[in-house]
Short mmCIF file of N, CA and C in Angstrom, two decimals:
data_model
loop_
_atom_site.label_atom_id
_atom_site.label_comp_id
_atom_site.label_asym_id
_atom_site.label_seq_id
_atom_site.Cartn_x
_atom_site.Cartn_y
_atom_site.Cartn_z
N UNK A 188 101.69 88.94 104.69
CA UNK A 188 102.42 90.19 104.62
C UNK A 188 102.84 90.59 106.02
N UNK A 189 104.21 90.66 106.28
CA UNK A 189 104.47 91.28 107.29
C UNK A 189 104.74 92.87 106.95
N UNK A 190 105.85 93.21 106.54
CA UNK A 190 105.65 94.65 106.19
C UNK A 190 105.26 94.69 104.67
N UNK A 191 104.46 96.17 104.08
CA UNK A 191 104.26 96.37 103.03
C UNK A 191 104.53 98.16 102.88
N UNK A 192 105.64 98.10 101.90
CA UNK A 192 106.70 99.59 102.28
C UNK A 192 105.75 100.19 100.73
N UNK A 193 105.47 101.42 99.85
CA UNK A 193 105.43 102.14 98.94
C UNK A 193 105.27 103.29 98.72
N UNK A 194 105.76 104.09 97.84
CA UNK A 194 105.93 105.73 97.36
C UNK A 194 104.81 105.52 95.96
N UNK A 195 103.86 106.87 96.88
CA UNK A 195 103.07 107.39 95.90
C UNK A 195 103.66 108.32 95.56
N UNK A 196 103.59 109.00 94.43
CA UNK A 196 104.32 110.40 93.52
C UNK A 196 103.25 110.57 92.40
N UNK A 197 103.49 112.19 92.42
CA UNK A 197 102.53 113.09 91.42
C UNK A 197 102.76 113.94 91.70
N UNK A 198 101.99 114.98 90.82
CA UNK A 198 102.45 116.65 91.02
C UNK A 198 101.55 116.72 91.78
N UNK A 199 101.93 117.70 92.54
CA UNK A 199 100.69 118.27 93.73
C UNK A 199 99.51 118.53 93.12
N UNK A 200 98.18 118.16 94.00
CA UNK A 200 96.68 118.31 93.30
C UNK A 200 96.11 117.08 92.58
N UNK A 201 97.30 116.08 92.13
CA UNK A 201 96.81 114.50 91.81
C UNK A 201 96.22 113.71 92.61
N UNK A 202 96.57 113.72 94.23
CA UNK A 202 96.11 113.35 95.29
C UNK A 202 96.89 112.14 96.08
N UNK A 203 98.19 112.39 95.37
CA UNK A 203 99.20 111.40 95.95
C UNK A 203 99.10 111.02 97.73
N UNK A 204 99.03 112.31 97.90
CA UNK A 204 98.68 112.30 99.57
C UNK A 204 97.77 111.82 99.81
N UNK A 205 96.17 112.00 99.29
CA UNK A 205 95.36 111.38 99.59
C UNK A 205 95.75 109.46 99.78
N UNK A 206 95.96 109.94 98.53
CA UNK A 206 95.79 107.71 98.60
C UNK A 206 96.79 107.24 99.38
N UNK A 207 98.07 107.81 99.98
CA UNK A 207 98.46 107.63 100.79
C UNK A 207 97.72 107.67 102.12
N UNK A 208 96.88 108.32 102.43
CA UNK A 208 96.42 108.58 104.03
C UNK A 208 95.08 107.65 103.92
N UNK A 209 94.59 107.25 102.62
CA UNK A 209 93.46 106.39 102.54
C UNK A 209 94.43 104.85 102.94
N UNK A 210 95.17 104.53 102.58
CA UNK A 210 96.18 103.06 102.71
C UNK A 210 96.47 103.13 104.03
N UNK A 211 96.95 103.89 104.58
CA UNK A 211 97.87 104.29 105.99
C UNK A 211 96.40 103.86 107.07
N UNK A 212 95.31 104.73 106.79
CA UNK A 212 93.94 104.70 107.41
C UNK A 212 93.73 103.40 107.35
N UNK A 213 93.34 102.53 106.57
CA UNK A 213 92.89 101.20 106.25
C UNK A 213 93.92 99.93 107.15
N UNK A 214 94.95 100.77 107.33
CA UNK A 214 96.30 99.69 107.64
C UNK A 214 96.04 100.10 109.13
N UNK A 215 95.48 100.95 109.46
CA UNK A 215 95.33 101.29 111.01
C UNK A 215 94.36 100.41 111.83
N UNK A 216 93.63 100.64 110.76
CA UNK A 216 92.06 100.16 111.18
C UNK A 216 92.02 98.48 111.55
N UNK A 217 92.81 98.33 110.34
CA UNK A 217 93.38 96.33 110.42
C UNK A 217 94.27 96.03 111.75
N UNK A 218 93.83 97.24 112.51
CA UNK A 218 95.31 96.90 113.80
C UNK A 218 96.57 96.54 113.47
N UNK A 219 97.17 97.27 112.13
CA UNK A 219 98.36 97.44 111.45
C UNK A 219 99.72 98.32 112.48
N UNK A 220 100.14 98.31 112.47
CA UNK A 220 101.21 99.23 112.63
C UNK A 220 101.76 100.19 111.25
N UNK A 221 101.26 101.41 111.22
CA UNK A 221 101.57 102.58 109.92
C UNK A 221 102.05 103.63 109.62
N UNK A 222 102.87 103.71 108.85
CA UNK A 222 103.60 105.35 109.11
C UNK A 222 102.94 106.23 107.36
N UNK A 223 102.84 107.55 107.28
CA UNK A 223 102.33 107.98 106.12
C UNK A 223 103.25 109.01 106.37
N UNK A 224 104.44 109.73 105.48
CA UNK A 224 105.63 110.24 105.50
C UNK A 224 105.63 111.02 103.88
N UNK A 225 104.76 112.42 104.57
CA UNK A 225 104.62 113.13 103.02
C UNK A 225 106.00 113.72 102.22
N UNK A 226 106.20 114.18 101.41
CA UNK A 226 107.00 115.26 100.86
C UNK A 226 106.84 115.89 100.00
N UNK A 227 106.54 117.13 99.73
CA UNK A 227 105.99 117.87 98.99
C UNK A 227 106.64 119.41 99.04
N UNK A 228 106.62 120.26 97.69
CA UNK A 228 107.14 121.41 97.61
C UNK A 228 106.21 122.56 97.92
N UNK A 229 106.50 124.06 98.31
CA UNK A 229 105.84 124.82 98.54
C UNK A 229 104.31 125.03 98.14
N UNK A 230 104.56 124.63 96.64
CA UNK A 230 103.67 124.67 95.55
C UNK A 230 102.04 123.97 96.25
N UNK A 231 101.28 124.42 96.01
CA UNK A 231 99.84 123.79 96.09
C UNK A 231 99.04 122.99 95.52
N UNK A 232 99.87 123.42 94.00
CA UNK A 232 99.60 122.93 92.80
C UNK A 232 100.72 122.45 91.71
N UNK A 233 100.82 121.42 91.11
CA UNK A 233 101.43 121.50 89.96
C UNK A 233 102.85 121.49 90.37
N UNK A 234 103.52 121.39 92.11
CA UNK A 234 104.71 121.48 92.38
C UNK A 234 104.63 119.74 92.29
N UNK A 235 105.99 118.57 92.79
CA UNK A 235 105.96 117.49 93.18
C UNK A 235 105.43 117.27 94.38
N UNK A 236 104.96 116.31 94.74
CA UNK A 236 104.51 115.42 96.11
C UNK A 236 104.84 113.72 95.83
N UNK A 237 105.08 113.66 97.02
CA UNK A 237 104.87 112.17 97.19
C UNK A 237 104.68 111.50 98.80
N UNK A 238 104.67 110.70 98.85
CA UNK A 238 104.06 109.89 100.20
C UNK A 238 104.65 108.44 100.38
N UNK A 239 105.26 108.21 101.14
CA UNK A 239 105.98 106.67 101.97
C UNK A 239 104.72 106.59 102.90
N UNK A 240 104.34 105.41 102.38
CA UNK A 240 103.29 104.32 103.66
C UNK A 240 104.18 102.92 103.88
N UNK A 241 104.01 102.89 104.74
CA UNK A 241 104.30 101.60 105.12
C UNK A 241 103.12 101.19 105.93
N UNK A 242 103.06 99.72 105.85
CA UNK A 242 101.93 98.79 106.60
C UNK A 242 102.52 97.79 106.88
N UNK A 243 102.41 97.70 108.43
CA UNK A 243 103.29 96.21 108.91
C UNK A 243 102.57 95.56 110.07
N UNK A 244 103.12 94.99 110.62
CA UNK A 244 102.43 93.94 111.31
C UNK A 244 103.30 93.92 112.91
N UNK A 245 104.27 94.45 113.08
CA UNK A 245 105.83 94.92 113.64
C UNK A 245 105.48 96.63 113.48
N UNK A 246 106.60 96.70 114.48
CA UNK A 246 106.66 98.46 114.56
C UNK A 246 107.42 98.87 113.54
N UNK A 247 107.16 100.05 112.89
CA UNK A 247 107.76 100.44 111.44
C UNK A 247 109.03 101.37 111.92
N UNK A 248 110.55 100.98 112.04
CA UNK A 248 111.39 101.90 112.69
C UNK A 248 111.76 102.61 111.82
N UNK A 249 111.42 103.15 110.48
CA UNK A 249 111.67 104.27 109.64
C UNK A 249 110.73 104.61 108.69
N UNK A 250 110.49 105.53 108.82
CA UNK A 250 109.03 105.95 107.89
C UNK A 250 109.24 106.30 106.55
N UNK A 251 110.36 106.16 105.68
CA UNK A 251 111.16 106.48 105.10
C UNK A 251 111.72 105.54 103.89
N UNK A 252 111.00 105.42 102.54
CA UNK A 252 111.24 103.95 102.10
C UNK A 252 112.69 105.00 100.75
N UNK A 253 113.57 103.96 100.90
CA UNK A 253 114.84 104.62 100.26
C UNK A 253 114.74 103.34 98.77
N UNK A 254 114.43 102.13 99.38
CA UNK A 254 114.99 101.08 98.75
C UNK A 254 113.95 99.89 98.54
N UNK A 255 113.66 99.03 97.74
CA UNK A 255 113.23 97.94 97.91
C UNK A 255 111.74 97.85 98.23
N UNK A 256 110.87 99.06 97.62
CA UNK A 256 109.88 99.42 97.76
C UNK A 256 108.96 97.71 97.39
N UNK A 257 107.75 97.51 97.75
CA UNK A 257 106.78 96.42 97.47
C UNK A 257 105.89 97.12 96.12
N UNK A 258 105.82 98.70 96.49
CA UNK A 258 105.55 99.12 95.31
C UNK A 258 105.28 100.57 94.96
N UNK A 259 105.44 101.15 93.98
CA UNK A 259 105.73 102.61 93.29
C UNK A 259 104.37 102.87 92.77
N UNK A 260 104.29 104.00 92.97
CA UNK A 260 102.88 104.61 92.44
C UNK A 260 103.41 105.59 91.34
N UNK A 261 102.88 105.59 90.21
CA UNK A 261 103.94 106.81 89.49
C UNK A 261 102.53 107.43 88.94
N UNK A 262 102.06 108.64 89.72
CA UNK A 262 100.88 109.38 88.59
C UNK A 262 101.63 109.80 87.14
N UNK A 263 102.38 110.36 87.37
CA UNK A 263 103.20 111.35 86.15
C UNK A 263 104.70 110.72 85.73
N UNK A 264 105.44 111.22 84.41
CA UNK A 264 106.24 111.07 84.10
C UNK A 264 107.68 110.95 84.87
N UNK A 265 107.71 112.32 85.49
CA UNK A 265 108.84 112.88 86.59
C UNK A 265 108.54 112.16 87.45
N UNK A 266 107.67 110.94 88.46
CA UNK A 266 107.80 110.42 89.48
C UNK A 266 108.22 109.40 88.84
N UNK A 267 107.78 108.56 88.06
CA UNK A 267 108.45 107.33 87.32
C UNK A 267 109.69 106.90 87.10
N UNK A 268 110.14 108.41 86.56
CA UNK A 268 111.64 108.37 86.60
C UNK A 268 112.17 108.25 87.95
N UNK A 269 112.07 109.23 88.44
CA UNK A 269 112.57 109.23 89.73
C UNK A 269 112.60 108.01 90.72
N UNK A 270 111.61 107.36 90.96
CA UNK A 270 111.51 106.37 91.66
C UNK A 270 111.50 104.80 91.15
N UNK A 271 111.36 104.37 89.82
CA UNK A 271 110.96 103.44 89.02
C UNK A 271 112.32 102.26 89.55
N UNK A 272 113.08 102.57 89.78
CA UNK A 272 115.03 102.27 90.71
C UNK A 272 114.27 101.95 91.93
N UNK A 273 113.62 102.14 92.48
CA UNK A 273 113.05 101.76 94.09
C UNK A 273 112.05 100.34 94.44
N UNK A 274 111.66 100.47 93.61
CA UNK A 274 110.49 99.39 93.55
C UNK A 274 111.54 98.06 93.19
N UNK A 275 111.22 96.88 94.68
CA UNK A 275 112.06 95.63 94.48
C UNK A 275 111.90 94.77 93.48
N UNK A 276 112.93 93.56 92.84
CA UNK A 276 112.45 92.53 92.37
C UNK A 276 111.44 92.07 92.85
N UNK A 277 110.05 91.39 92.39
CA UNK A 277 108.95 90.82 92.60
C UNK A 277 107.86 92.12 93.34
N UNK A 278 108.23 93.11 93.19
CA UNK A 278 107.41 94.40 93.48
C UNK A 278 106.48 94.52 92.58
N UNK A 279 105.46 95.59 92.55
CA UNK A 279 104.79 96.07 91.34
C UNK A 279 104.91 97.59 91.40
N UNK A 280 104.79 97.64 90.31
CA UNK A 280 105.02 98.91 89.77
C UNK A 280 103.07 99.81 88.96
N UNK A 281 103.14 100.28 89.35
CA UNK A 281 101.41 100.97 89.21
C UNK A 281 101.76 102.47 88.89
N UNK A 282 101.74 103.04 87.23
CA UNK A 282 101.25 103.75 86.37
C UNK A 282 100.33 104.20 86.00
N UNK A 283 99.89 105.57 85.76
CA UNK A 283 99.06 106.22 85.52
C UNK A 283 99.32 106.36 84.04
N UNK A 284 99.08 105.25 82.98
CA UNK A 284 99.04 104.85 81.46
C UNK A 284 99.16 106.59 80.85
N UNK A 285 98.08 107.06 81.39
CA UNK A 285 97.70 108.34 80.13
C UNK A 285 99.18 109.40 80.79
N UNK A 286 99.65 109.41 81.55
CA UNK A 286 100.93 110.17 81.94
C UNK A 286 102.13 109.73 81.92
N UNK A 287 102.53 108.42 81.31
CA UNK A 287 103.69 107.51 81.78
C UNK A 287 104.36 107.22 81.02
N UNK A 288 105.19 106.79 80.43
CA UNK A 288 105.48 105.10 79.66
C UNK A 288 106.70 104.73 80.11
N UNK A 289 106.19 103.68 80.50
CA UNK A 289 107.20 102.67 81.80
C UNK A 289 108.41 101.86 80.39
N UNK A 290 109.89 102.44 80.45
CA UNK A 290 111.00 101.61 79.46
C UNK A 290 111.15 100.32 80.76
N UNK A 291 112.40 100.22 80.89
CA UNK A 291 112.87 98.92 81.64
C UNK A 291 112.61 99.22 82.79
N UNK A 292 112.29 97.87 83.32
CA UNK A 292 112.46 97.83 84.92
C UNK A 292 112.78 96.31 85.13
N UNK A 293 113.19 96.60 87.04
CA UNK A 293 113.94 95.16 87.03
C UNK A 293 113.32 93.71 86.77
N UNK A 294 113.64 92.75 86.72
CA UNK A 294 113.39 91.56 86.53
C UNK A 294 112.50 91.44 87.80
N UNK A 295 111.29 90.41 87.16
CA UNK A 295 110.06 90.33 88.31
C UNK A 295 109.29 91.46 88.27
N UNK A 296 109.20 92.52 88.49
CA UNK A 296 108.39 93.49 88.94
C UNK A 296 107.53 93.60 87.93
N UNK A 297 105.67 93.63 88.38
CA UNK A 297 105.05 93.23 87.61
C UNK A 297 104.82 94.99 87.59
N UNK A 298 104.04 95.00 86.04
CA UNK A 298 103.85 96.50 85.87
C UNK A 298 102.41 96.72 85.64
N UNK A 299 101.81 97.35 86.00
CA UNK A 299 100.29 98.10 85.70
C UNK A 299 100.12 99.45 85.43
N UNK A 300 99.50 99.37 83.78
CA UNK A 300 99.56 100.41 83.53
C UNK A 300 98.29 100.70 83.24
N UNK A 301 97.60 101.78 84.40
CA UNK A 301 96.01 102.15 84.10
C UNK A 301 95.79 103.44 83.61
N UNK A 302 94.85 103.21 82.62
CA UNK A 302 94.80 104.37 82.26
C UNK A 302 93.83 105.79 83.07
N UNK A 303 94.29 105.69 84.30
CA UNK A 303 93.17 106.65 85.23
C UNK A 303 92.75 107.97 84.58
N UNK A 304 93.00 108.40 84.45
CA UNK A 304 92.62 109.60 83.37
C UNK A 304 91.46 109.81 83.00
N UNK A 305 91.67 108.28 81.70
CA UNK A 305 90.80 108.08 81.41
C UNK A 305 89.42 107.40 81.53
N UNK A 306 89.43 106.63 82.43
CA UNK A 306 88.39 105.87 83.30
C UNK A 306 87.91 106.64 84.48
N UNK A 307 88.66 107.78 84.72
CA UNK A 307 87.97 108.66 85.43
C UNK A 307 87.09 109.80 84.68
N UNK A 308 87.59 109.98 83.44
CA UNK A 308 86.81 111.12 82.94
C UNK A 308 85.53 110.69 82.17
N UNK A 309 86.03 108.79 81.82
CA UNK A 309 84.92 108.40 80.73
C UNK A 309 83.51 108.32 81.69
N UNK A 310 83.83 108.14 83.45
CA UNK A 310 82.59 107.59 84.51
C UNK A 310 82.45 109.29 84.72
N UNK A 311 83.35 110.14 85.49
CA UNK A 311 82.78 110.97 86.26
C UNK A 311 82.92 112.32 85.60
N UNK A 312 83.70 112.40 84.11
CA UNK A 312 83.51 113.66 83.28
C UNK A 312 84.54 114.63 83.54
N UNK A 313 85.61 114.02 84.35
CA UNK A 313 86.67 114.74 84.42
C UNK A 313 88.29 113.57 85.12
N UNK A 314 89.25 114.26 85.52
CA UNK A 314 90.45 113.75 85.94
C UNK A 314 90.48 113.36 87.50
N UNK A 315 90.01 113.91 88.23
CA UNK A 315 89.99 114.61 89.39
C UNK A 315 89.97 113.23 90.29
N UNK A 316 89.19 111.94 89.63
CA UNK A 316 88.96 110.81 90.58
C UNK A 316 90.22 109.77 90.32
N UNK A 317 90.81 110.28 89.37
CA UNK A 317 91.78 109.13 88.57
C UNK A 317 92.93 108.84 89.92
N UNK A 318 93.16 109.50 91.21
CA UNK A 318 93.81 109.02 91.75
C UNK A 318 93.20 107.60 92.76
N UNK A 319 91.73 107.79 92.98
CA UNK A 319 90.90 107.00 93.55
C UNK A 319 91.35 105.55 92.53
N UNK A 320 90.84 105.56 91.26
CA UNK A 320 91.33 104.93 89.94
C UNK A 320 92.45 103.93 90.32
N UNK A 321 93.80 104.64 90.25
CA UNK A 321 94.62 104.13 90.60
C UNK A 321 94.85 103.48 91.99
N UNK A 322 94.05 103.98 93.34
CA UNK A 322 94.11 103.35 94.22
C UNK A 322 93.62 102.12 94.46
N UNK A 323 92.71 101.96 93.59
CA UNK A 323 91.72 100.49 93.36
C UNK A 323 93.20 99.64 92.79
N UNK A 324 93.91 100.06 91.83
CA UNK A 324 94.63 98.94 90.92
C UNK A 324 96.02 98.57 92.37
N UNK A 325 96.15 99.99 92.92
CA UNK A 325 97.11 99.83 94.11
C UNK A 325 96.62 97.89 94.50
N UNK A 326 95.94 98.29 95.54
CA UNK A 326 95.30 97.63 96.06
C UNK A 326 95.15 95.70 95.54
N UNK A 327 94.42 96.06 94.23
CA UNK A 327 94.37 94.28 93.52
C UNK A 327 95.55 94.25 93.43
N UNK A 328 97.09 95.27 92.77
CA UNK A 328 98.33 94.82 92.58
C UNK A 328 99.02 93.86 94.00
N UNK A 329 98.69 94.62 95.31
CA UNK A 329 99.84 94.41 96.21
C UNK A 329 98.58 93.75 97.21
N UNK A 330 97.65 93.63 97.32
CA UNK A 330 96.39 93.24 98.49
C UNK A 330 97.59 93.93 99.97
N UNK A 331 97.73 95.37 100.12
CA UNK A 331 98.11 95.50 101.32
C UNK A 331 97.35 96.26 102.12
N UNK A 332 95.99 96.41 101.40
CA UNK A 332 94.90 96.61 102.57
C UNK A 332 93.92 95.89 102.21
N UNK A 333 92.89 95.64 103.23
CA UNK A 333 91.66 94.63 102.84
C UNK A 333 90.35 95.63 102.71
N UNK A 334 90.12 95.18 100.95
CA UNK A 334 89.00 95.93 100.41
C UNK A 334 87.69 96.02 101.40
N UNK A 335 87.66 94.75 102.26
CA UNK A 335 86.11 94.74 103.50
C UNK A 335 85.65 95.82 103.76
N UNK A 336 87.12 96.98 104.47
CA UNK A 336 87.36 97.74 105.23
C UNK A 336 87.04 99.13 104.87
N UNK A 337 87.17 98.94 103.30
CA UNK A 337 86.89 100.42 102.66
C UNK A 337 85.99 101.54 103.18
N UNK A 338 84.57 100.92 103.60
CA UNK A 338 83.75 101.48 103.57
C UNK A 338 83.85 102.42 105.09
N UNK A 339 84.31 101.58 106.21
CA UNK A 339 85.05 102.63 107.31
C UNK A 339 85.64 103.54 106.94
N UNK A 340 87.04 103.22 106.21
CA UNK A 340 87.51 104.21 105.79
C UNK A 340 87.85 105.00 105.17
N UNK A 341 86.64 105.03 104.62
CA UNK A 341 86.33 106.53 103.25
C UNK A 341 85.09 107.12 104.47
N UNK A 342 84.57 106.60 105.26
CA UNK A 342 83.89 107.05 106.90
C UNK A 342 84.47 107.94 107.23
N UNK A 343 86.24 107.76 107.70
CA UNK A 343 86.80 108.34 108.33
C UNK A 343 87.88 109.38 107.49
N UNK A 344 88.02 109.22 106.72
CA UNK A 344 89.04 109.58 105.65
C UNK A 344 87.86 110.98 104.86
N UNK A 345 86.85 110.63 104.77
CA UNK A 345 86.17 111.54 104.38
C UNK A 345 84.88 112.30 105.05
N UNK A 346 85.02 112.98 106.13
CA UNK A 346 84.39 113.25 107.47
C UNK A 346 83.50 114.32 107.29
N UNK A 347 82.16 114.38 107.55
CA UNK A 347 81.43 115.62 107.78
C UNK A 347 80.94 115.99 106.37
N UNK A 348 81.13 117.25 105.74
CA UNK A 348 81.00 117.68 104.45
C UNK A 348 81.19 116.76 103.29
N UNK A 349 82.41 116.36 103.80
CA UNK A 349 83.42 115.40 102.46
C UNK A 349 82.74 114.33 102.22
N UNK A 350 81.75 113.75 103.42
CA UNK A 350 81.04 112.72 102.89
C UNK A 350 80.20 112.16 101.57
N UNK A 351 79.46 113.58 101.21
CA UNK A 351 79.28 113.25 99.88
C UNK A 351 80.12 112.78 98.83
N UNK A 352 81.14 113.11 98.92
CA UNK A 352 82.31 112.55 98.02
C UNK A 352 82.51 110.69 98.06
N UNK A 353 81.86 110.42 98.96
CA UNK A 353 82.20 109.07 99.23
C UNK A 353 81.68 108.09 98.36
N UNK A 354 80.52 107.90 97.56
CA UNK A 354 79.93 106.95 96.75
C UNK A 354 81.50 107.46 95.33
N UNK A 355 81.44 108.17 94.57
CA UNK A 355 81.46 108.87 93.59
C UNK A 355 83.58 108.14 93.83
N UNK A 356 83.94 108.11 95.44
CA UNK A 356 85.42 108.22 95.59
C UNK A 356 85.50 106.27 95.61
N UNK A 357 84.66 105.95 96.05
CA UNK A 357 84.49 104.22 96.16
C UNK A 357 84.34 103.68 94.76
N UNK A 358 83.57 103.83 94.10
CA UNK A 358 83.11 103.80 92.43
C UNK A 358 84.50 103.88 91.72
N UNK A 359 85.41 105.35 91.67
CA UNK A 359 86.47 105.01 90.92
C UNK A 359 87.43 104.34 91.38
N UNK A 360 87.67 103.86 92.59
CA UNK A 360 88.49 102.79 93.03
C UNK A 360 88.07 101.36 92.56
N UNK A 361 86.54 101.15 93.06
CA UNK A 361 85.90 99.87 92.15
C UNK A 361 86.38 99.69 90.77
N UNK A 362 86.01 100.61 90.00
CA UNK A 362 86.65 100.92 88.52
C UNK A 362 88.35 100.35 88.20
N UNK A 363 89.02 100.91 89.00
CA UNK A 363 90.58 100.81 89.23
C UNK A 363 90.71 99.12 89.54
N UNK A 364 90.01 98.60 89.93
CA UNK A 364 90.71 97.44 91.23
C UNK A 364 90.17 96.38 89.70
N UNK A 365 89.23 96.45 89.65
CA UNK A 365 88.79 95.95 88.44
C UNK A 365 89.46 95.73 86.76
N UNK A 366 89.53 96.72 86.89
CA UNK A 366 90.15 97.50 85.40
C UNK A 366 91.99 96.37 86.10
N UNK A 367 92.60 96.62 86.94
CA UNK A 367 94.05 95.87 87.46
C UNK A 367 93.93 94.04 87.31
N UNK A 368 92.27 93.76 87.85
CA UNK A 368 92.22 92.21 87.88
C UNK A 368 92.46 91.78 86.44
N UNK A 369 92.10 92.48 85.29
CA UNK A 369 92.08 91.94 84.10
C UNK A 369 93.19 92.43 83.49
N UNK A 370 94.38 93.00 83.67
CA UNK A 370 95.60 93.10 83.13
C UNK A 370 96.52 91.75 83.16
#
């Protein structure tokens, strides 16, 4: 992999940002070259968000993925649409099953459709990890960060207080990456 370009999307509070700054972190750490390029509406909650990472190996001269994505994150319906046109031939495409349903897409692009939702609520009793979920399937879909590394950076990604969150945030990614190998 020399570069690896993708748009996470969800409504704000899914954690689109997060798993963006968890990828971006990981791609740093690999002595990557990384850009993490949010966009998001006023809203706190329940407005849109999304996130351009790129991970390269070369300096990234636009942080900004328009086209030809490696791969689309779609938590929800409205990002799917929106972006489902971005993601290249031989890309993957990574769905959040219980919010989605993926019609056509282009030739090549492999599709994963997890049901995070629900593999988050059946382990941890609610929704809340399903973006972790999906970051695991990220990950087995496109290998554009190396799983070794995780454990630094849920270190750094989750600092001080947040640390407790860290077994419970590793687990539903395990779950995810897993749950992707057998599709």
């Amino acid at each position: 992999m020399s570069t690896f370009s993708s748009i996470i999307a969800g409504f704000g509070g899914q954690g689109s940002l997060l798993m963006g700054k968890i990828m971006a972190y990981a791609g740093m750490l690999e002595g990557k070259e990384v850009s993490w390029c949010p966009s998001y509406g006023p809203e706190m909650r329940g407005g849109t968000a999304n996130v351009n990472v790129i991970i390269s190996d070369e300096n990234v001269g636009s942080p900004v993925v328009t086209k030809d994505a490696d791969c689309i994150v779609a938590l929800n319906q409205p990002s799917l649409d929106k972006f489902v046109g971005v993601v290249k031939e031989g890309g993957a495409l990574v769905v959040n099953a219980d919010l989605c349903t993926v019609g056509a897409v282009k030739d090549g692009v492999k599709v994963y459709a997890v049901p995070a939702n629900k593999i988050a609520t059946d382990n941890f009793g609610g929704s809340k990890l399903a973006n972790l979920v999906m970051l695991g399937a990220v990950v087995y879909a496109t290998g554009a960060i190396d799983i070794a590394g995780l454990d630094e950076t849920f270190a750094h990604v989750f600092e001080g207080g947040k640390a407790k969150f860290i077994p419970n945030n590793k687990k539903a990614f395990e779950l995810g990456y897993e749950y992707a190998k057998n599709l």
